[in-house]
Amino acid sequence: GAVVSQHPSRVICKSGTSVKIECRSLDFQATTMFWYRQFPKQSLMLMATSNEGSKATYEQGVEKDKFLINHASLTLSTLTVTSAHPEDSSFYICSARKRGGKNTDTQYFGPGTRLTVL
Amino acid sequence: QQQVKQSPQSLIVQKGGISIINCAYENTAFDYFPWYQQFPGKGPALLIAIRPDVSEKKEGRFTISFNKSAKQFSLHIMDSQPGDSATYFCAASISGGYQKVTFGTGTKLQVIP
């Protein structure tokens, strides 16, 4: 168990458009979901923490108006990159933490979404 | 205080050898230490995790050694295989609540035949 999916896996868009990335926990309910950004050959950079039914908590330096996060249910969180620019091109990864039961400290990661902004 | 230092940055090991990756932390409030494996173009996958109440945890060919007094922990991959070639991240967090995970900088492991 503990499968997290992301959609789409790859997206190419034009500069100025908005892109939505979905993160779903397929076989468990998630207390909290996290959104990360990863540049080539670098570690994961936490962008924001998302709790179901409440506003996301953004890390310092992350523009909340540019990276809109919605956590509509215990199994779905979305990240919308608004007015995307080439510098937003990156690998975006979500993770989810289980609600209740064992291993609630473990984060289960999605497969990532490669965003390319032309 | 939130930083987790990881070394080496890259590692080349012969097939059948032992791969060792080290991490150190400062925040004594950390009480959960997972290791993640990431293949190119994929999300990280949990490999093994340890809590400070034990000094060692073994799962198959993977072992975590934990030294609470030194605030260090390490991953040992026994009988390393070419399929183990990936980037490994150590991490640390505080149990409970919505505490975020602090990741190390990553180690790129290459196992050569």
PDB file of C-alpha atoms in Angstrom:
ATOM      1  CA  GLY A   1       0.000   0.000   0.000  1.00  0.00           C
ATOM      2  CA  ALA A   2       0.889   3.713   0.176  1.00  0.00           C
ATOM      3  CA  VAL A   3       0.830   4.637  -3.502  1.00  0.00           C
ATOM      4  CA  VAL A   4       0.893   8.250  -4.586  1.00  0.00           C
ATOM      5  CA  SER A   5       0.193   9.233  -8.163  1.00  0.00           C
ATOM      6  CA  GLN A   6       0.817  12.461 -10.031  1.00  0.00           C
ATOM      7  CA  HIS A   7      -0.741  13.725 -13.205  1.00  0.00           C
ATOM      8  CA  PRO A   8       0.520  14.649 -15.673  1.00  0.00           C
ATOM      9  CA  SER A   9       3.947  13.053 -15.661  1.00  0.00           C
ATOM     10  CA  ARG A  10       5.245  15.537 -18.211  1.00  0.00           C
ATOM     11  CA  VAL A  11       3.865  18.834 -19.452  1.00  0.00           C
ATOM     12  CA  ILE A  12       5.130  21.384 -21.919  1.00  0.00           C
ATOM     13  CA  CYS A  13       3.451  24.754 -21.985  1.00  0.00           C
ATOM     14  CA  LYS A  14       3.922  28.219 -23.404  1.00  0.00           C
ATOM     15  CA  SER A  15       5.146  31.094 -21.300  1.00  0.00           C
ATOM     16  CA  GLY A  16       2.270  32.938 -19.630  1.00  0.00           C
ATOM     17  CA  THR A  17      -0.068  29.979 -19.366  1.00  0.00           C
ATOM     18  CA  SER A  18      -1.107  28.173 -16.194  1.00  0.00           C
ATOM     19  CA  VAL A  19      -0.477  24.520 -15.464  1.00  0.00           C
ATOM     20  CA  LYS A  20      -2.224  22.315 -12.908  1.00  0.00           C
ATOM     21  CA  ILE A  21      -0.556  19.261 -11.403  1.00  0.00           C
ATOM     22  CA  GLU A  22      -2.587  16.716  -9.438  1.00  0.00           C
ATOM     23  CA  CYS A  23      -1.332  14.589  -6.575  1.00  0.00           C
ATOM     24  CA  ARG A  24      -3.438  11.691  -5.347  1.00  0.00           C
ATOM     25  CA  SER A  25      -2.992   9.167  -2.570  1.00  0.00           C
ATOM     26  CA  LEU A  26      -4.502   6.055  -4.128  1.00  0.00           C
ATOM     27  CA  ASP A  27      -4.885   3.643  -1.232  1.00  0.00           C
ATOM     28  CA  PHE A  28      -4.764   5.790   1.880  1.00  0.00           C
ATOM     29  CA  GLN A  29      -6.012   9.045   3.292  1.00  0.00           C
ATOM     30  CA  ALA A  30      -3.387  11.725   3.676  1.00  0.00           C
ATOM     31  CA  THR A  31      -3.232  14.022   6.665  1.00  0.00           C
ATOM     32  CA  THR A  32      -0.767  16.239   4.954  1.00  0.00           C
ATOM     33  CA  MET A  33       0.607  16.579   1.475  1.00  0.00           C
ATOM     34  CA  PHE A  34       3.852  18.279   0.557  1.00  0.00           C
ATOM     35  CA  TRP A  35       5.038  19.848  -2.680  1.00  0.00           C
ATOM     36  CA  TYR A  36       8.675  19.827  -3.636  1.00  0.00           C
ATOM     37  CA  ARG A  37      10.708  21.190  -6.475  1.00  0.00           C
ATOM     38  CA  GLN A  38      13.885  19.511  -7.626  1.00  0.00           C
ATOM     39  CA  PHE A  39      16.515  20.963  -9.932  1.00  0.00           C
ATOM     40  CA  PRO A  40      18.885  18.639 -11.834  1.00  0.00           C
ATOM     41  CA  LYS A  41      21.382  16.887  -9.589  1.00  0.00           C
ATOM     42  CA  GLN A  42      20.062  18.651  -6.518  1.00  0.00           C
ATOM     43  CA  SER A  43      18.105  17.739  -3.443  1.00  0.00           C
ATOM     44  CA  LEU A  44      14.397  18.247  -2.948  1.00  0.00           C
ATOM     45  CA  MET A  45      13.335  21.754  -2.036  1.00  0.00           C
ATOM     46  CA  LEU A  46      10.125  21.956  -0.039  1.00  0.00           C
ATOM     47  CA  MET A  47       7.759  24.511  -1.519  1.00  0.00           C
ATOM     48  CA  ALA A  48       4.689  24.157   0.686  1.00  0.00           C
ATOM     49  CA  THR A  49       2.821  21.984   3.137  1.00  0.00           C
ATOM     50  CA  SER A  50      -0.831  21.338   2.454  1.00  0.00           C
ATOM     51  CA  ASN A  51      -3.448  20.162   4.955  1.00  0.00           C
ATOM     52  CA  GLU A  52      -6.917  19.122   3.890  1.00  0.00           C
ATOM     53  CA  GLY A  53      -9.443  21.883   4.256  1.00  0.00           C
ATOM     54  CA  SER A  54      -7.008  24.598   5.248  1.00  0.00           C
ATOM     55  CA  LYS A  55      -4.639  27.017   3.554  1.00  0.00           C
ATOM     56  CA  ALA A  56      -1.240  25.771   2.519  1.00  0.00           C
ATOM     57  CA  THR A  57       1.857  26.844   4.400  1.00  0.00           C
ATOM     58  CA  TYR A  58       4.511  28.125   2.033  1.00  0.00           C
ATOM     59  CA  GLU A  59       8.242  28.052   2.582  1.00  0.00           C
ATOM     60  CA  GLN A  60      10.199  31.267   2.629  1.00  0.00           C
ATOM     61  CA  GLY A  61      10.836  32.593  -0.850  1.00  0.00           C
ATOM     62  CA  VAL A  62       8.003  30.655  -2.510  1.00  0.00           C
ATOM     63  CA  GLU A  63       5.386  32.924  -4.065  1.00  0.00           C
ATOM     64  CA  LYS A  64       1.956  31.797  -2.897  1.00  0.00           C
ATOM     65  CA  ASP A  65       0.208  33.704  -5.690  1.00  0.00           C
ATOM     66  CA  LYS A  66       2.310  31.974  -8.305  1.00  0.00           C
ATOM     67  CA  PHE A  67       2.131  28.462  -6.911  1.00  0.00           C
ATOM     68  CA  LEU A  68      -1.481  27.908  -5.919  1.00  0.00           C
ATOM     69  CA  ILE A  69      -2.139  24.858  -3.800  1.00  0.00           C
ATOM     70  CA  ASN A  70      -5.550  23.377  -3.167  1.00  0.00           C
ATOM     71  CA  HIS A  71      -6.077  20.387  -0.886  1.00  0.00           C
ATOM     72  CA  ALA A  72      -9.705  19.596  -1.566  1.00  0.00           C
ATOM     73  CA  SER A  73      -9.904  16.166   0.025  1.00  0.00           C
ATOM     74  CA  LEU A  74      -7.906  13.666   2.038  1.00  0.00           C
ATOM     75  CA  THR A  75      -6.691  12.064  -1.184  1.00  0.00           C
ATOM     76  CA  LEU A  76      -6.147  14.974  -3.559  1.00  0.00           C
ATOM     77  CA  SER A  77      -3.945  18.038  -3.649  1.00  0.00           C
ATOM     78  CA  THR A  78      -3.301  20.231  -6.675  1.00  0.00           C
ATOM     79  CA  LEU A  79      -0.493  22.621  -7.523  1.00  0.00           C
ATOM     80  CA  THR A  80      -1.206  25.275 -10.118  1.00  0.00           C
ATOM     81  CA  VAL A  81       1.718  27.167 -11.579  1.00  0.00           C
ATOM     82  CA  THR A  82       0.194  30.446 -12.711  1.00  0.00           C
ATOM     83  CA  SER A  83       1.593  32.546 -15.544  1.00  0.00           C
ATOM     84  CA  ALA A  84       4.431  30.100 -16.014  1.00  0.00           C
ATOM     85  CA  HIS A  85       7.835  31.301 -17.192  1.00  0.00           C
ATOM     86  CA  PRO A  86      10.873  29.366 -18.414  1.00  0.00           C
ATOM     87  CA  GLU A  87      12.501  29.659 -14.979  1.00  0.00           C
ATOM     88  CA  ASP A  88       9.580  27.645 -13.554  1.00  0.00           C
ATOM     89  CA  SER A  89      10.729  24.665 -15.595  1.00  0.00           C
ATOM     90  CA  SER A  90      11.582  21.966 -13.098  1.00  0.00           C
ATOM     91  CA  PHE A  91      10.691  18.578 -11.662  1.00  0.00           C
ATOM     92  CA  TYR A  92       7.781  18.913  -9.236  1.00  0.00           C
ATOM     93  CA  ILE A  93       7.201  16.120  -6.740  1.00  0.00           C
ATOM     94  CA  CYS A  94       4.438  15.685  -4.209  1.00  0.00           C
ATOM     95  CA  SER A  95       4.391  13.486  -1.139  1.00  0.00           C
ATOM     96  CA  ALA A  96       1.723  12.423   1.293  1.00  0.00           C
ATOM     97  CA  ARG A  97       1.693  11.457   4.925  1.00  0.00           C
ATOM     98  CA  LYS A  98      -0.773   8.835   6.106  1.00  0.00           C
ATOM     99  CA  ARG A  99      -3.691   9.707   8.322  1.00  0.00           C
ATOM    100  CA  GLY A 100      -3.811   7.366  11.301  1.00  0.00           C
ATOM    101  CA  GLY A 101      -2.458   3.853  11.725  1.00  0.00           C
ATOM    102  CA  LYS A 102       1.207   2.966  11.504  1.00  0.00           C
ATOM    103  CA  ASN A 103       3.964   4.898   9.785  1.00  0.00           C
ATOM    104  CA  THR A 104       2.315   8.289  10.030  1.00  0.00           C
ATOM    105  CA  ASP A 105       5.755   9.922   9.983  1.00  0.00           C
ATOM    106  CA  THR A 106       6.649   8.453   6.618  1.00  0.00           C
ATOM    107  CA  GLN A 107       6.230  10.528   3.500  1.00  0.00           C
ATOM    108  CA  TYR A 108       5.274   8.611   0.379  1.00  0.00           C
ATOM    109  CA  PHE A 109       6.335  10.291  -2.813  1.00  0.00           C
ATOM    110  CA  GLY A 110       4.661  10.571  -6.176  1.00  0.00           C
ATOM    111  CA  PRO A 111       6.562   9.859  -9.398  1.00  0.00           C
ATOM    112  CA  GLY A 112       7.038  13.542 -10.174  1.00  0.00           C
ATOM    113  CA  THR A 113       5.953  15.897 -12.949  1.00  0.00           C
ATOM    114  CA  ARG A 114       8.427  17.335 -15.413  1.00  0.00           C
ATOM    115  CA  LEU A 115       7.343  20.862 -16.345  1.00  0.00           C
ATOM    116  CA  THR A 116       8.915  22.567 -19.331  1.00  0.00           C
ATOM    117  CA  VAL A 117       7.934  26.160 -20.076  1.00  0.00           C
ATOM    118  CA  LEU A 118       8.814  27.388 -23.550  1.00  0.00           C
TER     119      LEU A 118
ATOM    120  CA  GLN B   1      19.940  23.730  13.092  1.00  0.00           C
ATOM    121  CA  GLN B   2      17.609  22.280  10.494  1.00  0.00           C
ATOM    122  CA  GLN B   3      20.392  21.163   8.194  1.00  0.00           C
ATOM    123  CA  VAL B   4      21.277  17.561   7.440  1.00  0.00           C
ATOM    124  CA  LYS B   5      24.761  17.125   6.006  1.00  0.00           C
ATOM    125  CA  GLN B   6      25.339  14.180   3.691  1.00  0.00           C
ATOM    126  CA  SER B   7      28.531  12.715   2.270  1.00  0.00           C
ATOM    127  CA  PRO B   8      29.973  11.739  -0.081  1.00  0.00           C
ATOM    128  CA  GLN B   9      28.389  13.606  -2.963  1.00  0.00           C
ATOM    129  CA  SER B  10      29.159  10.711  -5.292  1.00  0.00           C
ATOM    130  CA  LEU B  11      30.348   7.172  -4.826  1.00  0.00           C
ATOM    131  CA  ILE B  12      31.603   4.456  -7.142  1.00  0.00           C
ATOM    132  CA  VAL B  13      31.578   0.905  -5.816  1.00  0.00           C
ATOM    133  CA  GLN B  14      32.426  -2.403  -7.422  1.00  0.00           C
ATOM    134  CA  LYS B  15      29.685  -4.996  -7.711  1.00  0.00           C
ATOM    135  CA  GLY B  16      29.570  -7.048  -4.555  1.00  0.00           C
ATOM    136  CA  GLY B  17      31.187  -4.322  -2.461  1.00  0.00           C
ATOM    137  CA  ILE B  18      29.788  -2.297   0.416  1.00  0.00           C
ATOM    138  CA  SER B  19      28.415   1.188  -0.215  1.00  0.00           C
ATOM    139  CA  ILE B  20      28.486   3.545   2.758  1.00  0.00           C
ATOM    140  CA  ILE B  21      26.763   6.923   2.901  1.00  0.00           C
ATOM    141  CA  ASN B  22      26.984   9.161   5.940  1.00  0.00           C
ATOM    142  CA  CYS B  23      24.732  11.863   7.353  1.00  0.00           C
ATOM    143  CA  ALA B  24      24.974  14.226  10.300  1.00  0.00           C
ATOM    144  CA  TYR B  25      22.392  16.467  11.898  1.00  0.00           C
ATOM    145  CA  GLU B  26      22.297  19.259  14.469  1.00  0.00           C
ATOM    146  CA  ASN B  27      18.727  19.418  15.687  1.00  0.00           C
ATOM    147  CA  THR B  28      18.397  17.048  18.647  1.00  0.00           C
ATOM    148  CA  ALA B  29      14.615  17.201  18.322  1.00  0.00           C
ATOM    149  CA  PHE B  30      14.794  15.041  15.189  1.00  0.00           C
ATOM    150  CA  ASP B  31      13.496  11.571  16.007  1.00  0.00           C
ATOM    151  CA  TYR B  32      12.761   9.966  12.665  1.00  0.00           C
ATOM    152  CA  PHE B  33      15.448   9.266  10.073  1.00  0.00           C
ATOM    153  CA  PRO B  34      14.404   7.807   6.708  1.00  0.00           C
ATOM    154  CA  TRP B  35      16.529   7.049   3.673  1.00  0.00           C
ATOM    155  CA  TYR B  36      15.168   7.497   0.182  1.00  0.00           C
ATOM    156  CA  GLN B  37      16.313   6.057  -3.146  1.00  0.00           C
ATOM    157  CA  GLN B  38      15.692   7.992  -6.332  1.00  0.00           C
ATOM    158  CA  PHE B  39      16.193   6.861  -9.911  1.00  0.00           C
ATOM    159  CA  PRO B  40      16.517   9.466 -12.700  1.00  0.00           C
ATOM    160  CA  GLY B  41      13.187  10.998 -13.638  1.00  0.00           C
ATOM    161  CA  LYS B  42      11.353   9.298 -10.769  1.00  0.00           C
ATOM    162  CA  GLY B  43      10.152  10.321  -7.355  1.00  0.00           C
ATOM    163  CA  PRO B  44      12.050   9.216  -4.235  1.00  0.00           C
ATOM    164  CA  ALA B  45      11.073   5.878  -2.725  1.00  0.00           C
ATOM    165  CA  LEU B  46      11.393   5.060   0.963  1.00  0.00           C
ATOM    166  CA  LEU B  47      14.166   2.536   1.489  1.00  0.00           C
ATOM    167  CA  ILE B  48      14.504   2.149   5.236  1.00  0.00           C
ATOM    168  CA  ALA B  49      13.999   4.297   8.321  1.00  0.00           C
ATOM    169  CA  ILE B  50      15.180   4.336  11.923  1.00  0.00           C
ATOM    170  CA  ARG B  51      14.286   5.979  15.220  1.00  0.00           C
ATOM    171  CA  PRO B  52      16.865   6.983  17.869  1.00  0.00           C
ATOM    172  CA  ASP B  53      15.861   4.249  20.311  1.00  0.00           C
ATOM    173  CA  VAL B  54      17.843   1.684  18.303  1.00  0.00           C
ATOM    174  CA  SER B  55      21.433   1.810  17.051  1.00  0.00           C
ATOM    175  CA  GLU B  56      20.981  -0.338  13.996  1.00  0.00           C
ATOM    176  CA  LYS B  57      18.251  -1.506  11.675  1.00  0.00           C
ATOM    177  CA  LYS B  58      18.644  -4.017   8.900  1.00  0.00           C
ATOM    178  CA  GLU B  59      16.351  -4.803   6.000  1.00  0.00           C
ATOM    179  CA  GLY B  60      17.785  -7.205   3.470  1.00  0.00           C
ATOM    180  CA  ARG B  61      21.019  -5.758   2.097  1.00  0.00           C
ATOM    181  CA  PHE B  62      20.326  -2.323   3.587  1.00  0.00           C
ATOM    182  CA  THR B  63      21.423  -1.363   7.108  1.00  0.00           C
ATOM    183  CA  ILE B  64      21.128   1.917   8.962  1.00  0.00           C
ATOM    184  CA  SER B  65      23.606   2.580  11.748  1.00  0.00           C
ATOM    185  CA  PHE B  66      22.649   5.311  14.188  1.00  0.00           C
ATOM    186  CA  ASN B  67      24.895   7.118  16.675  1.00  0.00           C
ATOM    187  CA  LYS B  68      22.734   9.362  18.833  1.00  0.00           C
ATOM    188  CA  SER B  69      25.570  10.912  20.833  1.00  0.00           C
ATOM    189  CA  ALA B  70      27.453  11.873  17.679  1.00  0.00           C
ATOM    190  CA  LYS B  71      24.254  12.876  15.893  1.00  0.00           C
ATOM    191  CA  GLN B  72      25.229  10.788  12.908  1.00  0.00           C
ATOM    192  CA  PHE B  73      23.636   8.011  10.928  1.00  0.00           C
ATOM    193  CA  SER B  74      24.721   6.041   7.930  1.00  0.00           C
ATOM    194  CA  LEU B  75      23.383   3.731   5.250  1.00  0.00           C
ATOM    195  CA  HIS B  76      25.281   0.572   4.380  1.00  0.00           C
ATOM    196  CA  ILE B  77      24.408  -1.326   1.214  1.00  0.00           C
ATOM    197  CA  MET B  78      25.892  -4.795   1.346  1.00  0.00           C
ATOM    198  CA  ASP B  79      26.679  -6.801  -1.786  1.00  0.00           C
ATOM    199  CA  SER B  80      26.049  -3.723  -3.941  1.00  0.00           C
ATOM    200  CA  GLN B  81      24.515  -4.419  -7.343  1.00  0.00           C
ATOM    201  CA  PRO B  82      24.375  -2.379 -10.567  1.00  0.00           C
ATOM    202  CA  GLY B  83      20.620  -2.057  -9.973  1.00  0.00           C
ATOM    203  CA  ASP B  84      21.406  -0.120  -6.788  1.00  0.00           C
ATOM    204  CA  SER B  85      22.862   2.694  -8.910  1.00  0.00           C
ATOM    205  CA  ALA B  86      20.721   5.684  -7.957  1.00  0.00           C
ATOM    206  CA  THR B  87      20.764   8.820  -5.859  1.00  0.00           C
ATOM    207  CA  TYR B  88      20.263   8.305  -2.144  1.00  0.00           C
ATOM    208  CA  PHE B  89      18.927  10.936   0.223  1.00  0.00           C
ATOM    209  CA  CYS B  90      19.014  10.802   3.984  1.00  0.00           C
ATOM    210  CA  ALA B  91      16.388  12.783   5.830  1.00  0.00           C
ATOM    211  CA  ALA B  92      15.289  13.753   9.299  1.00  0.00           C
ATOM    212  CA  SER B  93      12.081  14.930  10.878  1.00  0.00           C
ATOM    213  CA  ILE B  94      10.250  15.337  14.149  1.00  0.00           C
ATOM    214  CA  SER B  95       7.430  12.874  14.825  1.00  0.00           C
ATOM    215  CA  GLY B  96       3.824  13.868  14.847  1.00  0.00           C
ATOM    216  CA  GLY B  97       1.975  16.945  13.792  1.00  0.00           C
ATOM    217  CA  TYR B  98       2.745  18.368  10.393  1.00  0.00           C
ATOM    218  CA  GLN B  99       6.498  18.517  10.783  1.00  0.00           C
ATOM    219  CA  LYS B 100       8.305  18.715   7.476  1.00  0.00           C
ATOM    220  CA  VAL B 101      11.205  16.522   6.488  1.00  0.00           C
ATOM    221  CA  THR B 102      14.699  17.933   6.113  1.00  0.00           C
ATOM    222  CA  PHE B 103      16.641  16.229   3.325  1.00  0.00           C
ATOM    223  CA  GLY B 104      20.342  15.735   2.877  1.00  0.00           C
ATOM    224  CA  THR B 105      22.019  16.893  -0.307  1.00  0.00           C
ATOM    225  CA  GLY B 106      22.060  13.446  -1.892  1.00  0.00           C
ATOM    226  CA  THR B 107      24.672  10.871  -2.890  1.00  0.00           C
ATOM    227  CA  LYS B 108      24.890   9.567  -6.411  1.00  0.00           C
ATOM    228  CA  LEU B 109      25.895   5.918  -6.231  1.00  0.00           C
ATOM    229  CA  GLN B 110      27.281   4.062  -9.198  1.00  0.00           C
ATOM    230  CA  VAL B 111      27.877   0.329  -8.894  1.00  0.00           C
ATOM    231  CA  ILE B 112      30.164  -0.945 -11.615  1.00  0.00           C
ATOM    232  CA  PRO B 113      30.265  -4.585 -12.757  1.00  0.00           C
TER     233      PRO B 113
END
